């Protein structure tokens, strides 16, 4: 049965310190230090207990981890059968026409003919994506251990809009229920050939390392086999932000180099189990974003003494090492596989044509995409502007580490939702660099979604839901963006847009299903984004695939369930799914332009 009842873990809880050792951090064993601390001390002649002596080493099983650190978990009460019902043909009828249409959906008369000079190569891979914590639910089922997100959602009040949790989500992780089977059957019914999902590390390793949970492995066997049964090629991400809680509390998670071995051992188990059926792998999703979560909210996790501004970069350093080792291991176990990590960002446009804004744009690339792409695609090390800052507190990579890191991505996998303008801070970049208390330090660049006043002050494009204020439809910049990546990082295996999508404004407030199904701005976003990729392809940019976010409505991290990215609506009471119009617009791009 579940690992919880069988396995116990030694967890150094009280007083665990992340001790600084040069610029490296390691967990110091409290058990070792307590032996030197007397159990009591004498104050004014009276013996009193020494508080430090209360710190001790004790053992917790998975159930106790949940009880102590997370608290009660909700469970799904959906009564469904295991066999998915076939999708009725009436659900596969595309929506009526929207705008102009070079992608006639079948039911409409095209106003413009198809563009004969555009096409997706026949081996172009396209599909839809999800991530474990956002869709799985079944949070405690079958021995899953808690991740930091279970703590963030349950314990940190108002960290998530409406204090939503991932306890049930889309119930995608529940083996005894229909959702994951039906998700796969429903995308197959639309002819979607690829599905990218992530594995929950703490489902497989409830404590992050140590005992492996066979029930979790069997669950993902089912997922992968179901995909294959429906002719949907599975693509797997190992880490999409749901760090096993124990690893955060024992050594600070991604802040410690100890994570490298644990990540690689996790990768070894997963590659070994599914490598015969899965060829496309992503090690780590968007380190720019999750390294930016550090420092985690205080008082919920074991503390660290690393200064707050440095924490994201300690995380990044360990991400690069963990990814590189997992990549090398994966290629040795599965020589024909495609392995990469997923970075994120968007096109960076100078707000004005000043040289200061041009410099700001360069720094923005260096501190975002370049943070991970320059080491993995070009040099094994950080770009000079980033290194100038990092070398003040991080141990430089050794020559061996640089060799390890360089060349560890088979494609440039980029999650690219939008674009932004960049400009130099007031007072200039140099003044900012000389003042570490400037809020823009260390990147020392400013950003905005609006054109300059001289250019009219318009937003770069229509805004998404107010719950995603970072997102605007900026699809005009897609060709330039893809060209920039190709020219700058020269990825030999090409570029894949591994996530893109749009939160339809105010979708949450619609109450009628008929209204929800019509998502015009998201539809236009997909239509125009695909057009952007087609233009880039026709101009010689080697785009090899794309994955739309997301297969279904899901837990949008700190925005909870109010912000919707799904191309399928989910009724979270019944777990029923309904295709939205945007799904048809996305699929139709391939019906029209994929070379047979
Ligand atoms: C990405 C992230 C996804 C999803 C999406 C929409 O950055 O990888 O998990 O939340 O953004 O915001």
XYZ file of C-alpha atoms and ligand atoms in Angstrom:
608
model
C 0.000 0.000 0.000
C 0.960 3.601 0.332
C 4.481 4.470 1.271
C 3.103 6.497 4.164
C 2.521 3.549 6.448
C 5.742 1.765 5.666
C 8.514 4.243 5.451
C 9.856 6.688 7.900
C 12.104 9.553 7.168
C 14.635 11.255 9.338
C 13.766 14.892 9.155
C 15.793 17.495 10.886
C 13.031 19.824 11.797
C 13.566 22.142 14.658
C 16.445 24.515 14.271
C 17.775 23.174 11.006
C 20.116 25.808 9.706
C 21.441 26.286 6.245
C 25.030 27.011 7.112
C 27.133 29.108 4.837
C 30.305 27.440 3.783
C 32.202 29.848 1.619
C 29.651 30.582 -1.060
C 28.151 27.097 -0.891
C 25.391 25.991 1.378
C 24.973 22.676 3.035
C 22.548 21.376 5.613
C 24.178 21.103 8.987
C 23.023 18.192 11.051
C 21.398 19.375 14.191
C 21.875 15.963 15.690
C 25.599 16.577 15.492
C 25.393 20.032 16.994
C 22.973 19.186 19.811
C 25.437 16.809 21.453
C 27.533 19.841 22.380
C 24.575 21.765 23.857
C 23.863 21.124 27.539
C 20.253 20.205 28.307
C 20.032 22.953 30.894
C 21.760 26.081 31.881
C 21.923 27.967 35.185
C 20.489 31.439 35.576
C 20.869 33.126 38.947
C 21.685 29.786 40.496
C 18.524 28.118 39.167
C 18.855 25.472 36.436
C 16.579 26.195 33.449
C 16.117 24.194 30.308
C 18.303 25.359 27.449
C 15.904 26.090 24.591
C 18.420 24.935 22.013
C 18.371 21.501 23.583
C 14.748 21.091 22.534
C 15.901 20.894 18.974
C 16.035 17.282 18.028
C 16.033 14.755 15.303
C 12.733 12.972 14.792
C 10.949 10.778 12.317
C 7.800 11.440 10.344
C 5.849 9.308 7.945
C 4.035 10.770 4.923
C 0.719 11.085 6.739
C 2.361 13.023 9.548
C 4.103 15.290 7.061
C 0.698 16.232 5.695
C -0.850 16.655 9.121
C 1.908 18.798 10.544
C 2.832 20.966 7.592
C -0.280 21.182 5.438
C -3.416 20.166 7.328
C -6.699 18.696 6.032
C -6.979 18.046 2.294
C -10.193 18.045 0.244
C -11.019 15.039 -1.872
C -13.071 14.745 -5.037
C -16.612 13.460 -4.795
C -17.147 12.920 -8.491
C -18.854 9.670 -9.342
C -17.616 8.688 -12.730
C -16.777 5.416 -14.358
C -13.286 4.554 -15.525
C -14.106 4.102 -19.207
C -14.305 7.411 -21.053
C -17.403 7.906 -23.123
C -16.594 8.656 -26.777
C -16.814 12.347 -27.624
C -20.182 12.903 -29.379
C -19.714 14.112 -32.950
C -21.905 17.153 -32.177
C -19.144 18.435 -29.882
C -16.649 18.378 -32.741
C -18.463 20.965 -34.859
C -16.363 24.142 -35.091
C -17.763 27.507 -34.054
C -19.187 29.972 -36.577
C -16.666 32.302 -38.223
C -14.754 34.892 -36.288
C -13.021 37.776 -38.066
C -11.170 37.108 -41.289
C -10.099 33.577 -41.770
C -7.221 32.069 -43.677
C -7.994 28.970 -41.587
C -11.519 28.100 -42.723
C -12.997 25.880 -40.079
C -15.176 23.891 -42.388
C -18.506 25.424 -41.664
C -17.719 28.832 -43.063
C -16.797 30.499 -46.342
C -13.225 31.787 -46.169
C -12.937 35.483 -46.885
C -9.298 35.143 -47.797
C -7.638 32.291 -49.588
C -5.063 30.167 -47.864
C -1.559 31.641 -48.007
C 0.242 29.305 -50.380
C 3.714 30.242 -49.177
C 3.081 29.100 -45.601
C 3.323 25.602 -44.163
C 4.294 23.619 -41.121
C 6.793 20.887 -41.993
C 5.294 17.414 -41.747
C 7.446 16.562 -38.710
C 6.349 19.697 -36.824
C 5.113 18.595 -33.389
C 2.112 20.362 -31.955
C -0.178 19.773 -29.060
C -1.348 20.940 -25.673
C 0.208 21.155 -22.224
C -0.530 20.917 -18.516
C 1.426 20.625 -15.260
C 0.986 18.257 -12.340
C 0.056 20.575 -9.493
C -2.268 22.608 -11.692
C -4.388 19.683 -12.898
C -3.820 16.551 -10.857
C -5.656 17.053 -7.583
C -5.659 13.718 -5.727
C -3.187 15.529 -3.511
C -2.779 12.845 -0.861
C -3.826 9.814 -2.872
C -1.657 6.756 -3.208
C 1.171 7.950 -1.026
C 1.933 11.321 -2.616
C 4.049 13.464 -0.317
C 3.474 17.203 0.094
C 5.220 19.756 -2.103
C 5.918 23.374 -1.279
C 2.765 24.281 -3.217
C 0.592 22.322 -0.795
C 1.997 24.528 1.948
C 1.686 27.715 -0.096
C -1.965 26.992 -0.899
C -3.001 25.690 2.526
C -0.954 27.607 4.988
C -0.020 30.966 3.512
C -3.221 32.962 3.785
C -4.063 34.883 0.606
C -0.990 33.642 -1.226
C -3.483 32.217 -3.738
C -6.547 34.133 -4.918
C -9.562 33.015 -2.870
C -7.214 30.649 -1.029
C -7.835 28.079 -3.761
C -5.847 24.854 -3.521
C -4.721 22.073 -5.864
C -6.358 19.403 -3.677
C -8.860 18.404 -6.376
C -8.117 20.636 -9.391
C -9.016 18.751 -12.594
C -8.807 15.435 -10.783
C -6.261 14.432 -13.405
C -4.216 12.433 -10.922
C -7.078 10.250 -9.771
C -6.744 6.757 -11.195
C -10.178 5.672 -10.153
C -11.885 8.454 -11.982
C -12.424 9.462 -15.557
C -10.685 12.850 -16.008
C -7.277 11.934 -17.279
C -8.593 9.266 -19.596
C -11.232 11.613 -20.852
C -8.734 14.466 -21.259
C -6.665 12.313 -23.549
C -9.678 10.939 -25.416
C -10.969 14.470 -25.937
C -7.765 15.859 -27.405
C -7.415 12.768 -29.588
C -10.941 13.384 -30.886
C -9.752 16.766 -32.193
C -6.691 15.173 -33.769
C -4.137 16.664 -31.332
C -1.007 14.532 -31.703
C 1.101 15.560 -28.639
C 0.334 15.998 -24.955
C 2.906 17.533 -22.637
C 2.383 16.978 -18.905
C 4.593 16.984 -15.840
C 5.231 14.362 -13.200
C 4.787 15.202 -9.545
C 8.193 14.593 -7.949
C 6.638 14.149 -4.500
C 4.185 11.567 -5.863
C 7.118 9.450 -7.031
C 9.445 10.291 -4.127
C 7.151 11.317 -1.237
C 10.196 12.627 0.636
C 11.958 14.004 -2.436
C 14.637 11.332 -2.166
C 14.838 7.838 -0.720
C 11.881 5.473 -1.063
C 10.102 5.322 -4.417
C 6.317 5.132 -4.523
C 5.359 2.328 -6.908
C 1.708 3.404 -7.011
C 2.744 6.767 -8.436
C 4.882 5.124 -11.076
C 1.948 2.892 -12.011
C -0.279 5.970 -12.309
C 2.036 7.591 -14.859
C 2.344 4.242 -16.653
C -1.408 4.467 -17.138
C -1.210 8.050 -18.372
C 1.510 7.267 -20.867
C -0.113 4.053 -22.062
C -3.443 5.814 -22.492
C -1.782 8.506 -24.596
C -0.189 5.865 -26.798
C -3.448 3.970 -27.080
C -5.066 7.159 -28.451
C -2.142 7.926 -30.784
C -1.159 10.909 -28.679
C 2.589 11.191 -28.152
C 3.408 11.918 -24.493
C 5.994 14.576 -23.641
C 7.109 14.655 -20.030
C 8.424 17.443 -17.811
C 10.192 16.290 -14.651
C 9.855 19.475 -12.640
C 7.117 22.069 -12.942
C 7.640 23.940 -9.639
C 6.169 21.390 -7.184
C 9.277 20.849 -5.071
C 8.949 18.039 -2.490
C 8.488 19.824 0.825
C 11.057 17.705 2.623
C 13.800 18.920 0.293
C 12.927 22.525 1.007
C 12.926 21.967 4.736
C 16.033 19.817 5.002
C 18.447 21.824 2.884
C 16.635 24.769 1.337
C 15.527 23.092 -1.897
C 17.005 24.775 -4.964
C 19.167 27.014 -2.785
C 21.437 24.090 -1.995
C 23.657 22.116 -4.305
C 22.374 19.017 -2.479
C 19.395 19.154 -4.815
C 21.507 18.174 -7.797
C 21.912 14.547 -6.704
C 18.326 14.228 -5.593
C 17.035 15.601 -8.896
C 19.283 13.318 -10.890
C 18.157 10.276 -8.878
C 14.543 11.246 -9.507
C 15.350 11.635 -13.224
C 17.057 8.214 -13.245
C 13.959 6.493 -11.864
C 11.598 8.258 -14.252
C 13.795 7.874 -17.362
C 14.321 4.218 -16.473
C 10.633 3.547 -16.056
C 9.241 5.385 -19.099
C 12.197 5.767 -21.439
C 10.910 2.890 -23.572
C 7.717 4.889 -24.328
C 8.628 8.554 -23.915
C 11.119 10.194 -26.262
C 10.487 13.872 -25.537
C 11.617 15.167 -22.156
C 11.836 18.519 -20.447
C 13.868 18.495 -17.266
C 12.843 21.749 -15.623
C 10.105 24.262 -16.360
C 10.806 28.008 -16.330
C 13.576 28.421 -13.766
C 13.389 32.200 -14.252
C 9.949 32.064 -12.664
C 10.369 29.540 -9.883
C 13.833 30.741 -8.865
C 12.128 34.119 -8.559
C 9.802 32.595 -5.913
C 12.798 32.676 -3.594
C 12.760 33.900 -0.888
C 9.701 31.785 -0.063
C 7.266 33.377 2.388
C 8.909 33.460 5.799
C 7.673 31.381 8.729
C 6.362 28.471 6.682
C 9.621 26.836 5.626
C 13.004 26.328 7.189
C 14.828 29.602 6.928
C 18.049 30.356 5.140
C 20.597 33.049 5.737
C 21.230 33.681 2.024
C 20.354 37.331 1.287
C 16.975 37.632 -0.428
C 18.294 39.189 -3.650
C 20.874 36.438 -4.062
C 18.501 33.522 -3.534
C 17.134 33.360 -7.108
C 20.698 33.084 -8.403
C 21.711 30.304 -6.015
C 18.624 28.542 -7.294
C 19.625 29.217 -10.904
C 23.141 27.895 -10.357
C 21.779 24.610 -8.996
C 19.165 24.404 -11.743
C 21.898 24.590 -14.377
C 23.898 21.825 -12.695
C 20.866 19.631 -12.015
C 19.556 20.033 -15.550
C 22.947 19.364 -17.114
C 23.525 16.187 -15.115
C 20.010 14.941 -15.774
C 20.460 15.686 -19.489
C 23.726 13.730 -19.654
C 22.164 10.846 -17.763
C 19.063 10.884 -19.959
C 21.080 10.838 -23.178
C 23.134 7.913 -21.890
C 19.972 5.978 -21.027
C 17.922 7.055 -24.094
C 20.281 8.027 -26.926
C 17.423 8.814 -29.339
C 15.537 11.052 -26.979
C 14.975 14.800 -27.221
C 15.827 16.446 -23.898
C 15.753 20.106 -23.007
C 14.658 22.475 -20.278
C 11.915 25.086 -20.774
C 12.801 28.717 -20.464
C 10.347 31.588 -20.704
C 9.949 35.207 -21.706
C 8.949 37.191 -24.726
C 10.244 39.688 -27.231
C 12.025 42.651 -25.672
C 11.451 45.889 -27.496
C 13.315 49.124 -26.732
C 10.798 51.746 -25.627
C 12.647 54.455 -27.531
C 15.536 54.424 -29.969
C 17.989 55.750 -27.361
C 21.209 53.830 -26.809
C 20.345 53.564 -23.088
C 17.149 51.688 -23.961
C 19.078 49.458 -26.365
C 21.440 48.650 -23.502
C 18.456 47.986 -21.229
C 17.082 45.519 -23.759
C 20.405 43.673 -23.900
C 20.534 43.441 -20.108
C 16.946 42.189 -20.059
C 17.835 39.341 -22.435
C 20.954 38.532 -20.370
C 19.062 38.408 -17.060
C 16.093 36.482 -18.445
C 16.429 34.016 -21.331
C 20.216 34.432 -21.315
C 20.525 33.420 -17.651
C 19.945 29.792 -18.658
C 20.294 29.840 -22.434
C 23.781 31.362 -22.684
C 25.361 28.660 -20.474
C 23.469 25.764 -22.084
C 23.638 26.864 -25.735
C 26.791 28.939 -25.992
C 29.500 28.928 -23.357
C 28.727 26.824 -20.282
C 28.793 30.096 -18.332
C 26.765 33.253 -17.742
C 26.775 36.293 -20.032
C 29.326 38.939 -18.877
C 26.714 41.400 -17.542
C 25.169 38.727 -15.344
C 28.489 37.268 -14.328
C 29.723 40.644 -13.127
C 27.016 40.506 -10.481
C 27.003 36.774 -9.725
C 30.760 36.564 -9.214
C 30.363 38.733 -6.107
C 28.725 35.841 -4.245
C 28.539 32.614 -6.310
C 31.443 30.243 -6.783
C 32.329 30.437 -10.489
C 31.663 27.318 -12.514
C 34.764 25.158 -12.891
C 36.018 24.288 -16.366
C 34.537 20.825 -15.872
C 31.143 22.241 -14.875
C 31.155 24.499 -17.931
C 31.801 21.484 -20.146
C 29.020 19.629 -18.355
C 26.517 22.456 -18.890
C 27.364 23.497 -22.447
C 25.345 21.707 -25.129
C 22.647 20.259 -22.896
C 19.493 21.222 -24.791
C 18.343 19.458 -27.940
C 15.893 22.238 -28.802
C 15.389 25.777 -27.567
C 12.182 25.114 -25.639
C 10.590 28.446 -24.938
C 7.364 29.339 -23.149
C 6.549 32.608 -24.897
C 3.225 34.209 -24.100
C 3.704 37.910 -24.700
C 6.199 40.741 -25.299
C 7.190 43.899 -23.444
C 9.003 47.196 -23.837
C 12.229 47.868 -21.924
C 13.945 51.108 -20.976
C 16.758 52.382 -18.816
C 15.947 53.318 -15.203
C 15.647 56.962 -14.196
C 19.180 58.182 -13.591
C 20.605 55.622 -15.981
C 21.879 52.054 -15.833
C 25.281 52.894 -14.346
C 23.797 54.787 -11.399
C 21.496 51.849 -10.715
C 24.407 49.385 -10.896
C 26.265 51.483 -8.330
C 23.339 51.348 -5.906
C 22.363 47.877 -4.753
C 19.338 49.246 -2.898
C 17.756 50.432 -6.144
C 14.653 48.225 -6.516
C 15.668 47.481 -10.127
C 19.113 46.219 -9.088
C 20.805 43.969 -10.311
C 19.242 43.822 -13.794
C 18.763 47.604 -13.718
C 16.129 47.700 -16.440
C 12.606 48.987 -16.457
C 9.699 47.464 -18.318
C 6.247 48.458 -19.477
C 3.353 47.102 -21.540
C 2.580 50.430 -23.170
C 4.103 52.277 -26.070
C 5.755 55.584 -25.181
C 3.520 58.642 -24.976
C 5.113 59.882 -28.195
C 3.855 56.709 -29.840
C 0.359 57.133 -28.444
C 0.682 55.353 -25.091
C -1.344 52.349 -26.230
C -0.996 48.931 -24.635
C 1.095 46.594 -26.747
C -2.122 44.689 -27.417
C -5.410 43.743 -25.761
C -5.068 42.841 -22.083
C -5.781 39.367 -20.750
C -7.811 38.815 -17.601
C -6.923 41.342 -14.868
C -5.706 38.362 -12.795
C -2.835 37.995 -15.308
C -1.680 41.627 -15.580
C 1.578 40.535 -17.236
C -0.209 39.177 -20.287
C -1.237 41.043 -23.436
C -1.842 39.781 -26.910
C 1.400 40.772 -28.629
C 1.376 38.237 -31.434
C 2.764 40.722 -33.993
C 6.153 40.261 -32.365
C 6.277 36.466 -32.680
C 8.325 36.308 -35.921
C 10.887 38.856 -34.668
C 11.143 37.046 -31.362
C 11.763 33.629 -32.923
C 14.314 35.149 -35.285
C 16.138 36.739 -32.333
C 16.413 33.412 -30.522
C 17.710 31.649 -33.595
C 20.291 34.341 -34.322
C 21.425 34.715 -30.709
C 21.569 31.190 -29.265
C 21.778 29.281 -32.576
C 19.996 26.182 -31.332
C 21.061 23.332 -33.605
C 17.820 21.442 -33.003
C 15.593 24.455 -33.638
C 13.096 26.312 -31.475
C 9.908 25.013 -29.923
C 7.274 27.257 -28.393
C 6.556 24.919 -25.508
C 3.838 27.066 -23.939
C 1.719 29.915 -25.207
C -1.826 30.826 -24.379
C -4.181 33.508 -23.188
C -6.441 34.186 -20.211
C -9.701 35.374 -21.760
C -10.703 38.521 -19.849
C -13.447 38.064 -17.271
C -14.231 34.529 -18.395
C -14.728 33.633 -14.748
C -17.675 35.970 -14.475
C -19.595 34.360 -17.339
C -22.295 32.081 -16.045
C -23.754 30.489 -19.188
C -21.843 27.658 -20.797
C -22.860 28.930 -24.235
C -21.114 32.229 -23.435
C -18.037 30.598 -21.948
C -17.514 28.471 -25.076
C -17.028 31.624 -27.119
C -13.616 33.054 -26.212
C -12.957 35.577 -28.989
C -9.708 37.173 -27.811
C -8.120 33.811 -27.028
C -9.297 32.551 -30.434
C -7.724 35.522 -32.150
C -4.571 35.049 -30.082
C -4.148 31.462 -31.293
C -5.052 32.374 -34.837
C -2.523 35.204 -34.967
C 0.155 33.367 -32.999
C 0.063 30.472 -35.449
C 0.265 32.985 -38.262
C 3.375 34.425 -36.548
C 5.003 30.997 -36.439
C 4.097 30.389 -40.099
C 5.687 33.707 -41.071
C 8.833 32.853 -39.094
C 9.010 29.447 -40.775
C 8.567 30.983 -44.207
C 11.473 33.331 -43.422
C 13.798 30.470 -42.520
C 13.485 30.283 -38.734
C 13.701 26.657 -37.656
C 10.607 26.274 -35.480
C 10.081 22.579 -34.776
C 7.008 22.477 -32.558
C 4.507 24.239 -30.329
C 2.349 23.377 -27.337
C -0.690 25.410 -26.356
C -1.376 26.178 -22.711
C -3.645 24.690 -21.678
C -5.533 21.492 -22.346
C -8.115 22.447 -19.681
C -8.891 25.211 -17.184
C -6.705 24.639 -14.143
C -5.173 26.139 -11.021
C -3.368 29.213 -12.336
C -0.872 29.267 -9.445
C -1.347 32.338 -7.255
C -4.307 33.486 -9.402
C -6.222 30.340 -8.423
C -9.131 29.125 -10.563
C -10.437 32.574 -11.463
C -7.929 33.052 -14.265
C -8.680 30.646 -17.107
C -6.147 29.454 -19.658
C -8.011 26.323 -20.759
C -8.981 25.621 -24.336
C -11.547 23.418 -22.620
C -13.876 24.693 -19.946
C -14.026 22.542 -16.828
C -17.068 22.399 -14.617
C -15.259 21.891 -11.312
C -18.355 20.412 -9.688
C -18.993 17.665 -12.215
C -15.511 17.593 -13.790
C -17.162 17.748 -17.234
C -15.160 19.356 -20.033
C -16.363 21.492 -22.963
C -14.276 22.627 -25.928
C -13.987 26.382 -26.312
C -13.925 28.073 -29.743
C -10.198 28.784 -29.397
C -9.422 25.072 -29.455
C -10.893 24.864 -32.957
C -8.931 27.885 -34.132
C -5.727 26.335 -32.854
C -6.367 22.933 -34.425
C -7.479 24.460 -37.696
C -4.091 26.059 -38.265
C -2.704 22.547 -38.659
C -5.637 21.265 -40.667
C -4.861 24.012 -43.162
C -1.095 24.303 -43.108
C 0.537 21.094 -41.900
C 2.297 19.371 -44.799
C 0.889 15.891 -45.176
C 3.570 29.464 -17.421
C 3.574 28.264 -16.506
C 2.286 27.513 -16.548
C 1.058 28.403 -16.607
C 1.232 29.523 -17.609
C 0.110 30.534 -17.663
O 4.565 30.354 -17.052
O 4.600 27.359 -16.861
O 2.283 26.635 -15.462
O 0.643 28.792 -15.385
O 2.413 30.209 -17.351
O 0.334 31.554 -16.755
